[in-house]
Coordinates of C-alpha atoms in Angstrom, one line a residue:
Chain G
X1 CA 97.5 131.1 81.7
X2 CA 95.1 129.4 84.1
X3 CA 96.6 128.3 87.4
X4 CA 93.8 127.3 89.7
X5 CA 92.0 123.9 89.8
X6 CA 89.9 121.9 92.2
X7 CA 91.4 119.2 94.4
X8 CA 89.7 115.9 95.5
X9 CA 90.6 113.5 98.3
X10 CA 90.4 109.8 97.3
X11 CA 89.5 107.4 100.1
X12 CA 90.6 103.8 99.8
X13 CA 88.9 101.9 97.0
X14 CA 89.1 98.9 94.7
X15 CA 88.9 98.6 90.9
X16 CA 88.0 95.0 89.8
X17 CA 88.5 93.0 86.6
X18 CA 85.4 91.2 85.4
X19 CA 87.1 87.8 86.2
X20 CA 87.5 88.9 89.9
X21 CA 83.9 90.3 90.0
X22 CA 82.7 86.9 88.9
X23 CA 84.6 85.2 91.8
X24 CA 83.7 87.8 94.5
X25 CA 80.1 88.5 93.6
X26 CA 79.0 85.5 91.3
X27 CA 79.4 84.5 87.7
X28 CA 78.3 87.3 85.3
X29 CA 77.6 89.7 88.1
X30 CA 77.2 93.4 87.1
X31 CA 78.4 96.2 89.5
X32 CA 75.6 98.5 90.8
X33 CA 76.4 102.2 90.1
X34 CA 75.3 104.4 93.0
X35 CA 77.1 107.7 92.4
X36 CA 78.9 109.3 89.4
X37 CA 82.5 110.4 90.1
X38 CA 84.0 113.6 88.7
X39 CA 85.9 111.7 86.0
X40 CA 83.4 111.0 83.1
X41 CA 82.3 107.3 83.0
X42 CA 83.6 106.5 86.5
X43 CA 81.2 105.7 89.3
X44 CA 81.1 104.5 92.9
X45 CA 79.3 101.1 93.3
X46 CA 77.1 99.7 95.9
X47 CA 79.5 96.8 96.3
X48 CA 82.2 96.5 98.9
X49 CA 84.9 94.0 99.6
X50 CA 87.2 93.2 102.6
X51 CA 91.0 93.6 102.3
X52 CA 92.8 90.8 104.2
X53 CA 96.4 91.6 104.9
X54 CA 99.0 89.6 106.7
X55 CA 98.4 91.6 109.9
X56 CA 94.8 92.8 109.8
X57 CA 91.6 93.1 107.7
X58 CA 90.1 96.3 106.5
X59 CA 86.4 95.7 106.1
X60 CA 83.9 97.2 103.6
X61 CA 86.1 98.9 101.0
X62 CA 84.2 100.6 98.2
X63 CA 84.3 99.2 94.7
X64 CA 84.6 101.7 91.8
X65 CA 83.3 101.0 88.3
X66 CA 83.4 100.2 85.5
X67 CA 85.4 96.9 85.5
X68 CA 89.0 97.3 84.5
X69 CA 91.5 95.1 82.7
X70 CA 93.3 94.4 86.0
X71 CA 92.2 94.6 89.6
X72 CA 93.8 97.5 91.6
X73 CA 93.5 98.3 95.2
X74 CA 94.3 101.9 96.3
X75 CA 95.0 102.6 100.0
X76 CA 96.9 105.1 102.1
X77 CA 100.2 104.3 103.7
X78 CA 98.4 104.1 107.1
X79 CA 96.0 101.5 105.6
X80 CA 99.1 99.6 104.5
X81 CA 100.3 99.7 108.1
X82 CA 97.0 98.3 109.2
X83 CA 97.1 95.5 106.6
X84 CA 100.7 94.8 107.5
X85 CA 102.0 95.4 103.9
X86 CA 104.4 98.2 102.8
X87 CA 102.6 99.9 100.0
X88 CA 104.5 101.5 97.1
X89 CA 103.5 104.8 95.6
X90 CA 102.5 104.2 92.0
X91 CA 100.8 105.7 89.1
X92 CA 97.4 104.0 88.5
X93 CA 97.8 101.0 86.2
X94 CA 101.5 100.6 86.8
X95 CA 101.3 97.4 88.9
X96 CA 104.4 95.5 88.0
X97 CA 106.2 94.5 91.2
X98 CA 103.5 95.8 93.6
X99 CA 102.4 93.6 96.5
X100 CA 99.1 91.6 96.5
X101 CA 96.3 91.4 98.9
X102 CA 93.4 89.0 99.5
X103 CA 89.9 90.3 98.6
X104 CA 86.8 88.8 100.2
X105 CA 83.4 89.3 98.7
X106 CA 80.0 87.8 99.4
X107 CA 80.4 84.9 97.0
X108 CA 84.2 84.2 97.1
X109 CA 87.8 85.2 97.6
X110 CA 90.5 86.4 95.3
X111 CA 94.2 86.3 96.2
X112 CA 95.6 89.2 94.1
X113 CA 99.2 88.6 93.3
X114 CA 99.8 92.3 92.7
X115 CA 97.8 95.6 92.6
X116 CA 98.0 97.1 96.1
X117 CA 99.2 100.7 95.7
X118 CA 99.1 104.2 97.2
X119 CA 98.2 106.3 94.1
X120 CA 100.8 108.9 93.3
X121 CA 99.3 112.4 93.4
X122 CA 98.2 113.5 89.9
X123 CA 96.1 116.0 88.0
X124 CA 93.5 114.9 85.5
X125 CA 93.1 117.4 82.6
X126 CA 91.0 117.5 79.5
X127 CA 93.1 118.2 76.4
X128 CA 91.6 121.8 76.4
X129 CA 92.6 122.3 80.0
X130 CA 96.2 121.3 79.2
X131 CA 96.3 124.1 76.7
X132 CA 94.8 126.7 79.1
X133 CA 97.4 125.7 81.8
X134 CA 100.3 125.5 79.3
X135 CA 101.2 121.9 80.3
X136 CA 101.3 118.5 78.7
X137 CA 100.7 114.9 79.4
X138 CA 103.3 113.3 81.8
X139 CA 104.7 116.7 82.9
X140 CA 105.7 117.0 86.5
X141 CA 104.5 120.2 88.3
X142 CA 104.0 121.5 91.9
X143 CA 100.8 122.4 93.5
X144 CA 100.4 125.0 96.2
X145 CA 97.6 125.0 98.8
X146 CA 96.6 127.8 101.2
X147 CA 95.4 128.0 104.8
X148 CA 96.6 126.9 108.2
X149 CA 98.3 123.8 106.8
X150 CA 99.4 125.4 103.6
X151 CA 102.0 123.4 101.7
X152 CA 103.5 122.8 98.3
X153 CA 103.2 119.3 96.8
X154 CA 106.1 118.6 94.5
X155 CA 106.3 115.7 92.0
X156 CA 102.7 116.0 90.8
X157 CA 102.0 114.1 87.6
X158 CA 99.9 115.7 84.8
X159 CA 97.6 113.3 83.0
X160 CA 95.9 114.6 79.9
X161 CA 93.1 112.9 78.0
X162 CA 89.9 114.0 76.1
X163 CA 88.0 111.8 78.5
X164 CA 89.3 113.5 81.7
X165 CA 87.8 116.4 83.8
X166 CA 90.0 118.9 85.5
X167 CA 90.9 117.8 89.0
X168 CA 93.8 117.1 91.2
X169 CA 93.7 113.7 93.1
X170 CA 95.4 113.1 96.4
X171 CA 94.8 110.5 99.0
X172 CA 93.1 111.3 102.4
X173 CA 96.4 111.6 104.2
X174 CA 97.8 114.1 101.7
X175 CA 94.5 116.1 101.7
X176 CA 94.4 116.2 105.5
X177 CA 98.1 117.2 105.7
X178 CA 97.2 120.2 103.5
X179 CA 94.0 120.8 105.4
X180 CA 92.0 120.9 102.2
X181 CA 88.5 119.6 101.4
X182 CA 87.0 118.3 98.2
X183 CA 86.6 121.1 95.6
X184 CA 89.0 123.5 97.3
X185 CA 91.0 125.4 94.7
X186 CA 94.8 124.8 94.5
X187 CA 97.4 126.5 92.4
X188 CA 99.6 124.9 89.7
X189 CA 103.2 126.0 89.7
X190 CA 105.5 125.0 86.8
Chain E
X1 CA 123.9 128.3 109.1
X2 CA 122.6 124.9 109.8
X3 CA 119.5 123.9 107.7
X4 CA 119.0 120.1 108.3
X5 CA 117.1 118.5 111.2
X6 CA 115.3 115.2 111.9
X7 CA 111.6 114.8 111.6
X8 CA 109.3 112.6 113.7
X9 CA 105.7 111.4 113.2
X10 CA 103.4 111.7 116.2
X11 CA 100.7 109.0 116.4
X12 CA 97.5 109.9 118.4
X13 CA 98.2 110.2 122.1
X14 CA 96.9 111.6 125.4
X15 CA 98.4 113.9 128.0
X16 CA 96.6 113.7 131.3
X17 CA 96.3 115.9 134.4
X18 CA 96.8 114.2 137.8
X19 CA 93.1 114.8 138.6
X20 CA 92.1 112.9 135.4
X21 CA 94.7 110.1 136.1
X22 CA 93.0 109.7 139.5
X23 CA 89.6 109.2 138.0
X24 CA 90.8 107.0 135.0
X25 CA 93.3 104.8 136.8
X26 CA 92.5 105.2 140.6
X27 CA 93.2 107.8 143.3
X28 CA 96.9 108.6 143.5
X29 CA 97.8 106.4 140.6
X30 CA 101.3 107.0 139.0
X31 CA 101.9 106.5 135.3
X32 CA 104.3 103.7 134.3
X33 CA 107.0 105.0 131.9
X34 CA 108.0 102.4 129.3
X35 CA 110.0 104.4 126.8
X36 CA 111.7 107.8 126.7
X37 CA 110.7 110.2 124.0
X38 CA 113.1 112.4 122.1
X39 CA 112.1 115.5 124.1
X40 CA 114.0 115.4 127.5
X41 CA 111.8 114.3 130.4
X42 CA 108.9 113.1 128.2
X43 CA 108.0 109.4 128.0
X44 CA 105.5 106.9 126.6
X45 CA 103.5 105.1 129.3
X46 CA 102.2 101.6 129.6
X47 CA 98.7 103.1 130.2
X48 CA 96.1 103.5 127.5
X49 CA 92.6 105.0 127.4
X50 CA 89.7 104.8 125.0
X51 CA 88.4 108.0 123.2
X52 CA 84.6 108.0 122.9
X53 CA 83.3 110.4 120.3
X54 CA 79.7 111.1 119.2
X55 CA 80.1 108.7 116.3
X56 CA 82.6 106.0 117.2
X57 CA 85.2 105.0 119.8
X58 CA 89.0 104.8 119.3
X59 CA 90.3 102.1 121.6
X60 CA 93.7 101.9 123.3
X61 CA 95.2 105.3 122.8
X62 CA 98.7 105.7 124.4
X63 CA 99.1 108.0 127.4
X64 CA 102.3 110.1 127.5
X65 CA 103.9 111.3 130.7
X66 CA 104.6 113.2 132.9
X67 CA 101.2 114.5 134.0
X68 CA 100.3 118.0 132.8
X69 CA 98.4 120.9 134.1
X70 CA 95.5 120.2 131.7
X71 CA 94.6 117.0 129.8
X72 CA 95.1 117.2 126.1
X73 CA 94.2 114.7 123.3
X74 CA 96.2 114.8 120.1
X75 CA 94.7 113.1 117.1
X76 CA 94.7 113.3 113.3
X77 CA 91.9 114.8 111.2
X78 CA 91.0 111.3 110.1
X79 CA 90.8 110.2 113.8
X80 CA 88.4 113.2 114.3
X81 CA 86.3 111.9 111.4
X82 CA 86.2 108.5 113.1
X83 CA 85.2 110.1 116.4
X84 CA 82.6 112.3 114.7
X85 CA 84.2 115.6 115.9
X86 CA 85.8 118.3 113.7
X87 CA 89.2 118.7 115.2
X88 CA 90.9 122.1 115.1
X89 CA 94.6 122.5 114.4
X90 CA 96.2 124.0 117.5
X91 CA 99.5 124.6 119.2
X92 CA 100.0 122.3 122.2
X93 CA 98.5 123.8 125.3
X94 CA 96.3 126.3 123.5
X95 CA 93.1 124.6 124.3
X96 CA 90.5 127.5 124.6
X97 CA 87.5 126.8 122.4
X98 CA 88.6 123.3 121.4
X99 CA 86.1 120.4 121.5
X100 CA 86.0 117.8 124.3
X101 CA 86.0 114.1 124.2
X102 CA 85.1 111.3 126.6
X103 CA 88.1 109.3 128.0
X104 CA 87.5 105.8 129.4
X105 CA 90.1 104.1 131.6
X106 CA 90.1 101.0 133.7
X107 CA 88.8 102.7 136.8
X108 CA 86.6 105.4 135.5
X109 CA 85.5 107.9 132.9
X110 CA 86.3 111.6 132.3
X111 CA 84.2 113.8 130.1
X112 CA 86.8 116.4 128.9
X113 CA 85.1 119.7 128.1
X114 CA 88.0 120.7 125.9
X115 CA 91.4 119.5 124.8
X116 CA 90.8 117.5 121.5
X117 CA 93.3 118.9 118.9
X118 CA 95.4 118.1 115.9
X119 CA 98.8 119.5 116.8
X120 CA 100.0 122.2 114.5
X121 CA 103.3 121.2 112.9
X122 CA 106.3 122.6 114.8
X123 CA 110.0 122.3 115.4
X124 CA 111.5 121.8 118.9
X125 CA 114.9 123.5 119.2
X126 CA 117.3 123.9 122.1
X127 CA 118.4 127.5 122.6
X128 CA 121.8 126.6 121.0
X129 CA 120.1 125.1 117.9
X130 CA 118.1 128.3 117.4
X131 CA 121.4 130.2 117.2
X132 CA 122.9 127.6 114.7
X133 CA 119.8 127.8 112.5
X134 CA 119.5 131.6 112.9
X135 CA 115.9 131.5 114.0
X136 CA 114.0 132.5 117.2
X137 CA 111.1 131.2 119.3
X138 CA 107.6 131.6 117.6
X139 CA 109.2 132.3 114.2
X140 CA 107.3 130.7 111.2
X141 CA 109.4 128.8 108.7
X142 CA 109.0 126.3 105.9
X143 CA 110.3 122.8 105.8
X144 CA 111.3 120.9 102.6
X145 CA 111.3 117.2 102.3
X146 CA 112.8 115.0 99.5
X147 CA 111.8 111.8 97.8
X148 CA 108.9 110.6 95.7
X149 CA 106.4 112.5 97.8
X150 CA 108.6 115.6 98.2
X151 CA 106.8 118.6 99.5
X152 CA 107.3 121.9 101.3
X153 CA 105.4 122.4 104.6
X154 CA 104.6 126.0 105.1
X155 CA 103.5 127.6 108.4
X156 CA 105.8 125.6 110.6
X157 CA 106.2 127.0 114.1
X158 CA 109.6 127.2 115.8
X159 CA 109.6 126.5 119.6
X160 CA 112.8 127.2 121.4
X161 CA 113.6 126.2 125.0
X162 CA 116.7 125.0 126.9
X163 CA 114.7 121.9 127.7
X164 CA 114.0 120.9 124.0
X165 CA 115.9 118.6 121.6
X166 CA 116.1 119.4 117.9
X167 CA 113.2 117.7 116.1
X168 CA 110.3 118.6 113.8
X169 CA 107.0 117.1 114.8
X170 CA 104.2 116.3 112.3
X171 CA 101.2 114.0 112.7
X172 CA 101.1 110.6 110.9
X173 CA 99.0 112.0 108.0
X174 CA 101.5 114.8 107.4
X175 CA 104.4 112.4 107.6
X176 CA 102.8 109.9 105.2
X177 CA 101.8 112.7 102.8
X178 CA 105.5 113.6 102.6
X179 CA 106.6 109.9 102.6
X180 CA 109.0 110.5 105.4
X181 CA 109.9 108.2 108.3
X182 CA 111.1 109.0 111.8
X183 CA 114.6 110.4 111.9
X184 CA 114.6 111.4 108.2
X185 CA 116.4 114.7 107.7
X186 CA 114.4 117.7 106.4
X187 CA 115.5 121.2 105.4
X188 CA 114.6 124.4 107.1
X189 CA 113.8 127.3 104.7
X190 CA 113.4 130.8 106.1

């Protein structure tokens, strides 16, 4: 069985619905891809928005594309402290009951009623990878890192799809807590 | 054997030598204690300084007292990224070969030649605690946390002294990666 996979640190970012893109950047606006991400079809965009919380504003947060059904804002717990909002840890797309945040773009503002989350750590796997690792979609595993800040992440969610590429995603605080950098190899423990 | 102890998250802070206090705040200046810390004799001060890195400045970083033999600046890896300096993970006081940073106070500036670190995670224990936990000074243990972001910190240094109070210290990124708050109980694993 395979056990090693690469890790990647996700910085704060925003996914937008087309309706919100229209308000923030102008009617019918299309996002400008500037860099492909490791997950097929996903890309960083030239566009940025400001997040306005009850306490403070975080300026210039990167938009990722393509447009999604619902807007979603992924930040760290420290970013939540900066904004003044307690941020729940959620799986991407599971936005019921999450707090909102105000987005400010060059052409308008959107007051999101929900969608502000810290993404729960997870592993993207292609269907073939899942077989090689002997795991399945929605399984919970642990991940071990090495080095000076070695640790074992528990409660790591496996997400399997034929459209995914093999990679563990953590936020910047989790990555720094483990002292890992993008593309470092980590070990899956069942 | 005892296994549970409280954890505390250290935000970025500065320890200063009296010589550096003199330059930053004025000759013979005495720090103003505003809040006792959990370790006996240690306190947060009213004073703050700015950290000036090659890339950016972090303003208003809290000074902790009392004065120390050598100035030492403790930040997170993300703070190091903000400053533009790669920050090594070090035990407090082990400053040989560490990078410097410029400190700016109300009365002057100090260009530290060394002393910028991310503090290695560690556990303070009174001599009596060490007996109850069955561990000794400088021993390396693991620490397990519970909850949604449960994890196991490896490479945790035990520091024993009759002047210490029982507490694990991590930085904010480590604490957020584990989803813990100050005073949460964690479990020591030998």
